[in-house]
Coordinates of C-alpha atoms and ligand atoms in Angstrom, one line a residue:
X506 CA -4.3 -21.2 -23.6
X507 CA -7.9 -22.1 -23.5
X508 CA -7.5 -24.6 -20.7
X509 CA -10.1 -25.5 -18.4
X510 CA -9.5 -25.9 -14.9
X511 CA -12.2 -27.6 -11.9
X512 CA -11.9 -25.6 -9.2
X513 CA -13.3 -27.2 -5.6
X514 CA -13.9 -25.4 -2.9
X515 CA -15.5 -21.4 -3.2
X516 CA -14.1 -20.5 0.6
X517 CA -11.6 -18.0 0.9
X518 CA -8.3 -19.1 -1.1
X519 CA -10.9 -20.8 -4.0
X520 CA -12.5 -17.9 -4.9
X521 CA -9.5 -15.4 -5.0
X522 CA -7.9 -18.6 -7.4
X523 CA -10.7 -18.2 -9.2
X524 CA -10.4 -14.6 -9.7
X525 CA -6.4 -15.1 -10.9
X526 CA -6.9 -17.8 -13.1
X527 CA -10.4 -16.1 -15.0
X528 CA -8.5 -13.0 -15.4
X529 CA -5.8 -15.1 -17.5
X530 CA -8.3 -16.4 -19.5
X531 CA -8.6 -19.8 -18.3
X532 CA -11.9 -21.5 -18.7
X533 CA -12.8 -22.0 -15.0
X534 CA -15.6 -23.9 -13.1
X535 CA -16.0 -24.0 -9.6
X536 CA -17.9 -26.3 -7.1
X537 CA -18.5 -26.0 -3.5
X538 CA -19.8 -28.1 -1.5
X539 CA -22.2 -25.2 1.1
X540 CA -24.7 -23.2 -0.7
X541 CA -24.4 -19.9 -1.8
X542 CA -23.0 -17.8 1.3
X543 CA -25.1 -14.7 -0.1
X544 CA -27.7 -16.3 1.1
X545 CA -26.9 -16.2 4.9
X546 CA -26.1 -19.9 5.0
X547 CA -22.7 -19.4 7.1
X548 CA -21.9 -21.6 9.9
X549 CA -21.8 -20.3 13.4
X550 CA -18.9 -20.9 15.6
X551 CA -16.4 -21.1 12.9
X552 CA -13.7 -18.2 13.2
X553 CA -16.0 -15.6 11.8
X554 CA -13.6 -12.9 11.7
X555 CA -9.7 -13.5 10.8
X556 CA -6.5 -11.2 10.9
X557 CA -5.8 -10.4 7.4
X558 CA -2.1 -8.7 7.2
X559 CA 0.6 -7.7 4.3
X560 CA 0.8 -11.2 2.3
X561 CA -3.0 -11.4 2.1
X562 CA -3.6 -7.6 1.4
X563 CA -0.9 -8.0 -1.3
X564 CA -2.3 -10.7 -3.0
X565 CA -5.7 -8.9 -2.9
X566 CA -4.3 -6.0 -4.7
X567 CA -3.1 -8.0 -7.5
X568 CA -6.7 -8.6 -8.7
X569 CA -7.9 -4.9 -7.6
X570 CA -10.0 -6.2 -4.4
X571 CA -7.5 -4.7 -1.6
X572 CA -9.3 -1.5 -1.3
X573 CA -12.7 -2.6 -1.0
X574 CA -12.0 -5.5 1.2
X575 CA -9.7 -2.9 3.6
X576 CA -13.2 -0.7 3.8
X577 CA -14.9 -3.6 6.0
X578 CA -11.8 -4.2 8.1
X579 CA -11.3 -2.7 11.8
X580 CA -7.3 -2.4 12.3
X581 CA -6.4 -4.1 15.3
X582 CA -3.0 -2.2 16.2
X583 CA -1.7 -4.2 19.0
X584 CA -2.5 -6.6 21.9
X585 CA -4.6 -6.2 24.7
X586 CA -3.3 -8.7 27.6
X587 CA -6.3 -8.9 30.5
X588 CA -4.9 -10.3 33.9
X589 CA -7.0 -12.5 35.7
X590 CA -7.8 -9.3 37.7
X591 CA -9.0 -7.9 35.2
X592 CA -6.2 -5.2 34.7
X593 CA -5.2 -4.7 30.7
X594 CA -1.9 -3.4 29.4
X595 CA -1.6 -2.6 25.4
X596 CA 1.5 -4.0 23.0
X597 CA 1.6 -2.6 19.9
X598 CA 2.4 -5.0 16.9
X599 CA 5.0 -2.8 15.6
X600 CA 7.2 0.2 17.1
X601 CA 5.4 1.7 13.5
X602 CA 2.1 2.6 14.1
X603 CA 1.3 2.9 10.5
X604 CA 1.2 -1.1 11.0
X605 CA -1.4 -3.0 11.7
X606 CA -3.2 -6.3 11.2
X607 CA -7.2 -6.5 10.1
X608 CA -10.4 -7.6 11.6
X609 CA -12.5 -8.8 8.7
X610 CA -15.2 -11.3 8.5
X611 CA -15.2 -14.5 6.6
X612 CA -18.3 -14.1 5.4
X613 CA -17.7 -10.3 3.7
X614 CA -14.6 -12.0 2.3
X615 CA -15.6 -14.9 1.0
X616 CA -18.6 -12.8 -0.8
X617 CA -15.9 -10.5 -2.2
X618 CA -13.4 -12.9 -4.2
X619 CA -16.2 -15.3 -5.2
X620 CA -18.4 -12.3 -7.1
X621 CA -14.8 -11.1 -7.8
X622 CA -14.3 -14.5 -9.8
X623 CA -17.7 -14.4 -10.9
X624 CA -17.4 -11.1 -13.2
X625 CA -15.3 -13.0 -15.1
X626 CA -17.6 -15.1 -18.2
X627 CA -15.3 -17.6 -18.2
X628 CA -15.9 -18.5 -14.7
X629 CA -18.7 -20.9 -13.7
X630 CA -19.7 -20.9 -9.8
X631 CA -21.8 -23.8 -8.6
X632 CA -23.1 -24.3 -4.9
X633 CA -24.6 -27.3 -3.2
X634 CA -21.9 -29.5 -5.4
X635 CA -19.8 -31.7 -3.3
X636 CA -16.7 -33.3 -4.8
X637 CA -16.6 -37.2 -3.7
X638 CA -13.4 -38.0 -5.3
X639 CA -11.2 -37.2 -8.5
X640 CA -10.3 -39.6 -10.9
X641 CA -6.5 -38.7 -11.2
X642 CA -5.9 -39.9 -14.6
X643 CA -8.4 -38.5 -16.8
X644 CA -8.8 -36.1 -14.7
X645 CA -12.2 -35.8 -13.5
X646 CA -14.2 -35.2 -10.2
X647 CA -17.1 -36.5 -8.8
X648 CA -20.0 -34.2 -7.7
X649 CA -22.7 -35.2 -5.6
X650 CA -25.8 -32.1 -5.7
X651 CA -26.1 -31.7 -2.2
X652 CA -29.7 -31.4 -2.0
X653 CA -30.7 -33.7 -4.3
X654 CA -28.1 -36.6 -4.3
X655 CA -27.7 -36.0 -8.4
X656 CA -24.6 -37.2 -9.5
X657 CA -22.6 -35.5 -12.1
X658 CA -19.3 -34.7 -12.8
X659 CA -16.8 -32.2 -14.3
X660 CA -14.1 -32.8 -16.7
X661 CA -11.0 -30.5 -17.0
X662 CA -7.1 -30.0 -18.2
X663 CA -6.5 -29.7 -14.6
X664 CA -8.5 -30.0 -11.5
X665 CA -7.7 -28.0 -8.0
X666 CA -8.3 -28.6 -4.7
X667 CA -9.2 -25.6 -2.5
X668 CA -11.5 -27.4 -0.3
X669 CA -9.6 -26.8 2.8
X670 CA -8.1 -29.1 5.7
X671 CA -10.1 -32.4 4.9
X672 CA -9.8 -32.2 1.3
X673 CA -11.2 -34.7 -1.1
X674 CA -8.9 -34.0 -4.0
X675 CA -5.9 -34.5 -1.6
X676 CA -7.9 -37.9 -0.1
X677 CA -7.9 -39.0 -3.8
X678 CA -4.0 -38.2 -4.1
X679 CA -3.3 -40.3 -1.1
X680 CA -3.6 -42.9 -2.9
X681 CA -0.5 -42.7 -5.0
X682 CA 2.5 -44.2 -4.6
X683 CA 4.9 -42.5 -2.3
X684 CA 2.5 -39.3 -1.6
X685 CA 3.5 -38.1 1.4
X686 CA 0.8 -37.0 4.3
X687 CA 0.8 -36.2 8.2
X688 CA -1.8 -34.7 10.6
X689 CA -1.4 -34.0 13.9
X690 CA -3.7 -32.8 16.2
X691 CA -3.1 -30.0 19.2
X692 CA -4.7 -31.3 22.7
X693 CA -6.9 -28.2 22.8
X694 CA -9.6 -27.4 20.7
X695 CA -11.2 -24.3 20.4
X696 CA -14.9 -22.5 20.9
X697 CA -16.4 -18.9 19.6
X698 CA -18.4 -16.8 21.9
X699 CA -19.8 -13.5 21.9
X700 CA -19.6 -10.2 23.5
X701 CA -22.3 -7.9 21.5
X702 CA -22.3 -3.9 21.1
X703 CA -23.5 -2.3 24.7
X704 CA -27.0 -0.9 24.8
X705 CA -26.1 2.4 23.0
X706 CA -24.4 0.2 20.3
X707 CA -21.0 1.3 21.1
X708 CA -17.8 -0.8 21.6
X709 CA -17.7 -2.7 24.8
X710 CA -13.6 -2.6 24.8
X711 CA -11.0 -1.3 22.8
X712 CA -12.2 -1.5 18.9
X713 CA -8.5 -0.9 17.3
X714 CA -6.8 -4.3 19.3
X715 CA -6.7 -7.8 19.4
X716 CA -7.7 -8.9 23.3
X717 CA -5.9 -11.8 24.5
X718 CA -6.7 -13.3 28.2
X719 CA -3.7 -15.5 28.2
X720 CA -3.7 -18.2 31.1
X721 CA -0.7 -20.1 30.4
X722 CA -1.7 -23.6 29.1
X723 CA -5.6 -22.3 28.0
X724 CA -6.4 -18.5 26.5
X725 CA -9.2 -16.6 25.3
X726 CA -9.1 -14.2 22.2
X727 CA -11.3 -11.4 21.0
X728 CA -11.3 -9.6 17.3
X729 CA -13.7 -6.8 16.8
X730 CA -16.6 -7.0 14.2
X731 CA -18.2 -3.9 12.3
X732 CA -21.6 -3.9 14.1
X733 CA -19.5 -3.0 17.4
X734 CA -19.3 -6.3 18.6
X735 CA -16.5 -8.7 19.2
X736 CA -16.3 -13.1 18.8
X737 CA -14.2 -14.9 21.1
X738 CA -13.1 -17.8 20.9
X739 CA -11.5 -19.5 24.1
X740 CA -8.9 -22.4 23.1
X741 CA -8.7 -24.8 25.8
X742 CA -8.0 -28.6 26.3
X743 CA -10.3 -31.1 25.3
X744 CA -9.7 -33.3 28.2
X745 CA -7.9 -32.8 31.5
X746 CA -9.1 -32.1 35.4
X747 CA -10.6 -28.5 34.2
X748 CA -11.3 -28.9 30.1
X749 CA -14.5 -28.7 28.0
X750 CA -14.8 -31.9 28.9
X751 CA -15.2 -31.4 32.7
X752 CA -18.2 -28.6 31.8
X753 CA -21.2 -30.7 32.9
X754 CA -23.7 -27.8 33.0
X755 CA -24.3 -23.9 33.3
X756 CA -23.3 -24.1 36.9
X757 CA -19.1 -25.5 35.7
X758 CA -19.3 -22.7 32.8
X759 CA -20.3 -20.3 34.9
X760 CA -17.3 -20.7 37.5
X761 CA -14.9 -21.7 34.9
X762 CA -15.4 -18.1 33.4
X763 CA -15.6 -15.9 36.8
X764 CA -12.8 -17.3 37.8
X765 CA -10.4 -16.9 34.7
X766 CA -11.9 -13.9 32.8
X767 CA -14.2 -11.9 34.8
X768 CA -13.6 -8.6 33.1
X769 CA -15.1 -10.7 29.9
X770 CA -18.0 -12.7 31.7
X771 CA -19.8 -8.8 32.6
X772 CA -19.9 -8.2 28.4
X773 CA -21.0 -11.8 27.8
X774 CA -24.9 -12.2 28.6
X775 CA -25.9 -15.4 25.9
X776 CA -22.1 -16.7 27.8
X777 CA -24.1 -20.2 28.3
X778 CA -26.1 -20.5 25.0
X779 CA -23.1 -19.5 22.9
X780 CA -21.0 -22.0 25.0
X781 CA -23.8 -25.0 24.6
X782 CA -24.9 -24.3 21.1
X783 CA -21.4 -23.4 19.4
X784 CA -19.6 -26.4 17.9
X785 CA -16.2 -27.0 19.6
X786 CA -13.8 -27.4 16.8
X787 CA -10.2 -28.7 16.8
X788 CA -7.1 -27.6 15.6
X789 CA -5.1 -29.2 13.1
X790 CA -1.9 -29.3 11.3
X791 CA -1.7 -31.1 7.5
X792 CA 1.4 -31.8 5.7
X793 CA 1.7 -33.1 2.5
X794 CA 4.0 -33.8 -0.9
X795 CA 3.7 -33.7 -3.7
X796 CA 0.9 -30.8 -4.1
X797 CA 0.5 -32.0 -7.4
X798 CA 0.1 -34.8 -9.9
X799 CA 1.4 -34.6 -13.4
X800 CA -0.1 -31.5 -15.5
X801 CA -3.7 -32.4 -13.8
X802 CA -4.0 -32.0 -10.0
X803 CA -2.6 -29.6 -7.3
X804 CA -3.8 -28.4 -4.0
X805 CA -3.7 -24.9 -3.1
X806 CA -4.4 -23.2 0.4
X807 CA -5.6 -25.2 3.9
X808 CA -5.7 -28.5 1.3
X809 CA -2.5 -28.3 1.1
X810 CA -1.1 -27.1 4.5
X811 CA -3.6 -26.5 6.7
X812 CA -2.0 -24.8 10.3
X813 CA -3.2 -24.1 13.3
X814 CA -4.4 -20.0 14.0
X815 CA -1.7 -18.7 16.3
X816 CA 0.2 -16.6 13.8
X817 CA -3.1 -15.4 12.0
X818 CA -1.6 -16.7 8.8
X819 CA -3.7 -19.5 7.2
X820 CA -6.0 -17.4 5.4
X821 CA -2.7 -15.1 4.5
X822 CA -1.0 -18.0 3.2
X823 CA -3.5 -19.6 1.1
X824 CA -4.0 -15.9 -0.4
X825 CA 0.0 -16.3 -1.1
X826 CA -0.2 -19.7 -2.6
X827 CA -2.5 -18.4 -5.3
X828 CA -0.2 -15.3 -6.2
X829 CA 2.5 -17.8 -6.3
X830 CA 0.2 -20.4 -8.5
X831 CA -1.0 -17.4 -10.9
X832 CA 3.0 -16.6 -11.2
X833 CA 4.3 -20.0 -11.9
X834 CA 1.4 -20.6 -14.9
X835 CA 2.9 -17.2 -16.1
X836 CA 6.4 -18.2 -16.6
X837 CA 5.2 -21.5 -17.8
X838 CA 2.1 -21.5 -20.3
X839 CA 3.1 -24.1 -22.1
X840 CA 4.2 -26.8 -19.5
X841 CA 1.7 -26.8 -16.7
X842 CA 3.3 -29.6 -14.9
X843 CA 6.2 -27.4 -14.7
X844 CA 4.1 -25.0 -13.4
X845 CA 2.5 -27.0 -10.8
X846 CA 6.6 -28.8 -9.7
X847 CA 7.7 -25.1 -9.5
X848 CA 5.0 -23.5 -7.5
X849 CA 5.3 -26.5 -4.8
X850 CA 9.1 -26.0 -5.0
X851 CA 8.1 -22.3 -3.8
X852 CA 5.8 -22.7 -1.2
X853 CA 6.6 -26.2 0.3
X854 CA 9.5 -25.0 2.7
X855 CA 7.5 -22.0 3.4
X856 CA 4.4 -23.9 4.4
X857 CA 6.4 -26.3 6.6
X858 CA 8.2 -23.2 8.3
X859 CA 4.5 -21.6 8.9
X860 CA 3.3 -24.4 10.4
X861 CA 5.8 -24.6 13.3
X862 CA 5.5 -21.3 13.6
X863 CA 2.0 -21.2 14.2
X864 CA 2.5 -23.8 16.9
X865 CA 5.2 -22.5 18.4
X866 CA 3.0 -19.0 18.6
X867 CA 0.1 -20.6 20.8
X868 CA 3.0 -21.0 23.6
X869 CA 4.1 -17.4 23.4
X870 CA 0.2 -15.8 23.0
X871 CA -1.1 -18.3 25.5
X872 CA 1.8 -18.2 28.2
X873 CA 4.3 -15.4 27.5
X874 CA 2.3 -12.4 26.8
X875 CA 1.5 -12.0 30.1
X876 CA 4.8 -12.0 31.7
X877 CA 7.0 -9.1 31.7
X878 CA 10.2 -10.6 30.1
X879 CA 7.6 -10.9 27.4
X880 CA 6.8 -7.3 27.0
X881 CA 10.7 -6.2 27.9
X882 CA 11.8 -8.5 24.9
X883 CA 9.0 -6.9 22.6
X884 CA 10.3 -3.6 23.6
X885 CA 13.8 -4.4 23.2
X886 CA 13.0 -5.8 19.6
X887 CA 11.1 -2.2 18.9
X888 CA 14.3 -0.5 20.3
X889 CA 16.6 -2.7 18.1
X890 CA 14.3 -2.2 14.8
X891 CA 14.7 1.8 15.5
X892 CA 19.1 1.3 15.5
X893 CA 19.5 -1.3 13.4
X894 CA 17.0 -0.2 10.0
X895 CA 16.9 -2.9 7.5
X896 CA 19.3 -5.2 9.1
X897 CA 17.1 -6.3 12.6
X898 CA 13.9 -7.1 11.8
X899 CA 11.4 -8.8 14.7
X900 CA 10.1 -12.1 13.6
X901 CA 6.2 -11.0 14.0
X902 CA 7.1 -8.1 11.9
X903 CA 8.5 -10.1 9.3
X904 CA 6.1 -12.9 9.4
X905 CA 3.0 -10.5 9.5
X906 CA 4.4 -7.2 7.8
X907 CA 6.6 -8.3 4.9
X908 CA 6.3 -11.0 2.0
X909 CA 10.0 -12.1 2.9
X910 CA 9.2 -16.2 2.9
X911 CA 7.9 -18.0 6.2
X912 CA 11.2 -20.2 5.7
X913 CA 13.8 -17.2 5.6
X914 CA 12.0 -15.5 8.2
X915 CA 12.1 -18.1 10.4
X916 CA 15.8 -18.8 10.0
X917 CA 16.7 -15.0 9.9
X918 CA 15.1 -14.4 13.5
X919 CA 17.0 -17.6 14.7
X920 CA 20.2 -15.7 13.3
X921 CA 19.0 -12.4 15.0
X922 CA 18.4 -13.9 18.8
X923 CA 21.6 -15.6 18.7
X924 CA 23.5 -12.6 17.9
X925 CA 21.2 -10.6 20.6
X926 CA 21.8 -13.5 23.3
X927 CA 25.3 -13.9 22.9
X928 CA 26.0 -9.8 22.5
X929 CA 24.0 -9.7 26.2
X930 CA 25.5 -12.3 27.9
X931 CA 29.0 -10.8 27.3
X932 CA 27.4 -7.2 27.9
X933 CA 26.3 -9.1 31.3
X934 CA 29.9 -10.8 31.7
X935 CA 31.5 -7.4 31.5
X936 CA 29.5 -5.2 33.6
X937 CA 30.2 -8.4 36.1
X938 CA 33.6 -8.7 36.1
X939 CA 33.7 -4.4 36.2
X940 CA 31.8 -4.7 39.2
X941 CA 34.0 -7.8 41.0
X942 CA 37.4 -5.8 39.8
X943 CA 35.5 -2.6 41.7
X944 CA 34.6 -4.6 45.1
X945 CA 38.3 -5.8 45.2
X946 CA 40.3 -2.8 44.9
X947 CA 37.1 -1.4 47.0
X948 CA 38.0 -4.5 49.8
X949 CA 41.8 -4.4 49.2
Ligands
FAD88 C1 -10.4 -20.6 14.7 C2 -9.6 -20.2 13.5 C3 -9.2 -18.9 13.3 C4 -8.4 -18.5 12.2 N1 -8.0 -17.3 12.1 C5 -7.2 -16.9 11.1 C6 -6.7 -15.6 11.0 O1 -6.9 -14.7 11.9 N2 -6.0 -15.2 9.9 C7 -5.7 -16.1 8.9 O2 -5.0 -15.8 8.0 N3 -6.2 -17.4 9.0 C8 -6.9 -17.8 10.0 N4 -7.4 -19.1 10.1 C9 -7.1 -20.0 9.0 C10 -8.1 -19.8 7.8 O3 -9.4 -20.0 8.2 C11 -7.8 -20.9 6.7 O4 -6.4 -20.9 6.5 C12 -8.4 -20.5 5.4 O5 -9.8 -20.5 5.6 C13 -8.0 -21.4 4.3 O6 -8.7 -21.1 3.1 P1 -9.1 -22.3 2.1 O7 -9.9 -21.7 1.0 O8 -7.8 -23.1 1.8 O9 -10.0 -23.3 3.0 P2 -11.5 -23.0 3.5 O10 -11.6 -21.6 3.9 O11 -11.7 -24.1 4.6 O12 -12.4 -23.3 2.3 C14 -12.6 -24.6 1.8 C15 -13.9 -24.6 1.0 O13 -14.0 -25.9 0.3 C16 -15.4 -26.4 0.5 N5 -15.3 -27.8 0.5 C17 -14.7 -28.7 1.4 N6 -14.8 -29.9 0.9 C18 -15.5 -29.9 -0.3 C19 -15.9 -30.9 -1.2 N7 -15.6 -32.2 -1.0 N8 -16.6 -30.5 -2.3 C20 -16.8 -29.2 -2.5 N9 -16.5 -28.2 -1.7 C21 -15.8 -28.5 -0.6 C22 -15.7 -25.9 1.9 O14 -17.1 -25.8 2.1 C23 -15.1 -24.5 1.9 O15 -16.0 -23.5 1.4 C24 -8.2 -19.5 11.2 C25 -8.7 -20.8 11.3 C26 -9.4 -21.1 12.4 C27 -9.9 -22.5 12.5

């Protein structure tokens, strides 16, 4: 029971893993590569606030953090769609208005589950420690002191990787025969921006909402932040006629912006030097197999599956893969590599399911919220959630308000639009043929 586990990577899924396994009793130590993020040291321009919903909430209960996490979050209880015009229209999330998702900042979070972790003795945290690579076998990893290029490095029954997308314990497993890995890139990338509290440090737009200036092949997005202000981030192509590519000075940025989101550009006064100085980052999507080796290594969260932000699930479903982790080294204390086999066997389809759902999302936020078959078919799903309790469920709903698996969800909403389809076209066939038999007998 006393087994030790190398944790690397403290951001959001490695310090909640770190909480589940030190509560068990597991001897834990945990490197990351950043210094301490108490200290101020996060990066700008990197998705500083995120949508945290039911699977991530859940597994934040399990180690008592739910309720002081929840106290820093705004709820965001719908979309707000803002035309080019700079007209708005509201969609709620859910015809329930007890649902909602979170705004919550990364850097509150990431605080929380790592001094969660940390009241734990047998957790170890350790910043400014960069794993180079894992030695599979024995297993160990190889730490490099970020500040002053000491080498060290830390031996352990089992070593994870939680360092997100560009993993170095995965890079290590690469190497293995027959391990599986894929990355594909979207053509867009994406860019945060900032629209601060107005001079009486009030809100600027609606607090309780996501804002979405969907422009069919580019959009903008807004989450709110506790201080009253809100980060945007504008996903757009990298290269094309009008791209982030094509912004040559303040004069292009300028334009670009008056022309696609004036309402936005008024509430945006450091528009240029948040456009300049923030980093343009792109948007991924990792698959892998195995997420293990043996009894000694497995990948947990973005290391493992990394997805692009459309569905607001990432975060949520590197939360779920430690519940899921926790479980499976519950049922099998005594085989670890069973363990590891059966928590992949759990999450893999699920992962793979998320991921083309989170692509498949940018289309519909991006393009479709702004028409108004979009909003009639959100409507009709509310209308069909109301008649048909527990058997119609929308897919949002299930995919951001329940823990049913990304997989099942995915093929259960696949089930429930055929049904709807077909049950409309014939409703459409009959009023049809109704109204031909009418203007006959009418004509005859
Ligand atoms: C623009 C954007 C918006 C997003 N919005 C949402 C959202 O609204 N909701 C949501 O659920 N998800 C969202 N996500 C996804 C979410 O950010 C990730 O899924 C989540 O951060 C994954 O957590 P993680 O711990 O696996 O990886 P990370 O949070 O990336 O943490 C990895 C950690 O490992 C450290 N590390 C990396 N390499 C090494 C190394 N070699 N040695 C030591 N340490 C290392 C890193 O410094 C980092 O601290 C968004 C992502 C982006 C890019």
């Amino acid at each position: 029971m006393a087994s030790k586990f190398t944790l690397i990577g403290s951001g959001l899924a490695g310090g909640l893993l770190a909480a589940f396994l030190g509560r068990r009793g597991y001897e834990v130590e945990l490197f990351e590569r950043r210094s301490d993020p108490r200290e101020g040291n996060l990066v700008g321009g990197r998705s500083i606030n995120l949508a945290l919903s039911t699977r991530g909430i859940h597994a934040l209960q399990q180690v008592g953090l739910a309720e002081q996490i929840l106290q820093h979050a705004i709820p965001m209880r719908g979309r707000m769609i803002h035309d080019r015009s700079g007209g708005v229209h509201f969609s709620p999330y859910d015809r329930d208005p007890k649902k909602w998702i979170n705004s919550i900042g990364r850097g509150a979070l990431n605080t929380v589950v790592i001094e969660a972790a940390q009241r734990h003795r047998n957790v170890q945290v350790k910043f400014n420690q960069r794993c180079s690579q894992v030695d599979l076998e024995t297993p160990v990893a190889k730490l490099v002191h970020t500040q002053t290029n000491e080498t060290s490095t830390s031996r352990a029954d089992a070593i994870v990787g939680v360092d997100g997308a560009f993993s170095a314990v995965r890079r290590s497993m690469q190497r293995l025969d027959r391990f599986e890995y894929s990355q594909s890139y979207l053509p867009h990338g994406y860019k945060e921006l900032t629209i601060p509290p107005g001079p009486d440090g009030s809100w600027q737009m609606e607090k309780n909402a996501l804002h979405i200036w969907p422009r069919k092949s580019f959009m903008m997005i807004a989450l709110p932040n506790p201080d009253a202000s809100f980060t945007c981030t504008l996903f757009w192509e990298f290269e094309g006629p009008r791209s982030f590519a094509t912004m040559q000075n303040d004069d292009d940025v300028r334009r670009f912006f008056d022309e696609e989101f004036p309402d936005a550009v008024a509430l945006m006064p450091s528009l240029l030097e948040d456009y300049w100085h923030n980093p343009t980052g792109s948007l991924v999507t990792i698959r892998c197999a195995p997420w293990s080796y043996e009894d000694k290594v497995a990948l947990v969260g973005d290391a493992a599956h990394a997805v692009v932000p459309f569905y607001g699930q990432g975060m949520n479903a590197a939360f779920e893969d430690c519940v899921v982790f926790d479980e499976c080294l519950a049922e099998f204390p005594n085989d670890r590599k069973k363990a590891f086999a059966e928590y992949f066997e759990r999450r893999k389809a699920n992962a793979d399911a998320l991921a083309d759902l989170a692509v498949h999302n940018f289309i519909e936020m991006r393009d479709k919220t702004a028409s108004r078959a979009f909003r009639a078919k959100k409507k009709l799903d509310h209308v069909l959630e109301g008649w048909l309790p527990e058997i119609y469920l929308p897919l949002y709903a299930m995919v951001t308000f329940t823990r049913i698996p990304y997989a099942e969800a995915q093929q259960r909403a696949r089930k429930q639009d055929t049904l709807i389809y077909t049950f409309l076209f014939a409703l459409v066939s009959f009023v049809l043929a109704v109204l031909i038999f009418f203007i006959k007998s009418i004509a005859s």
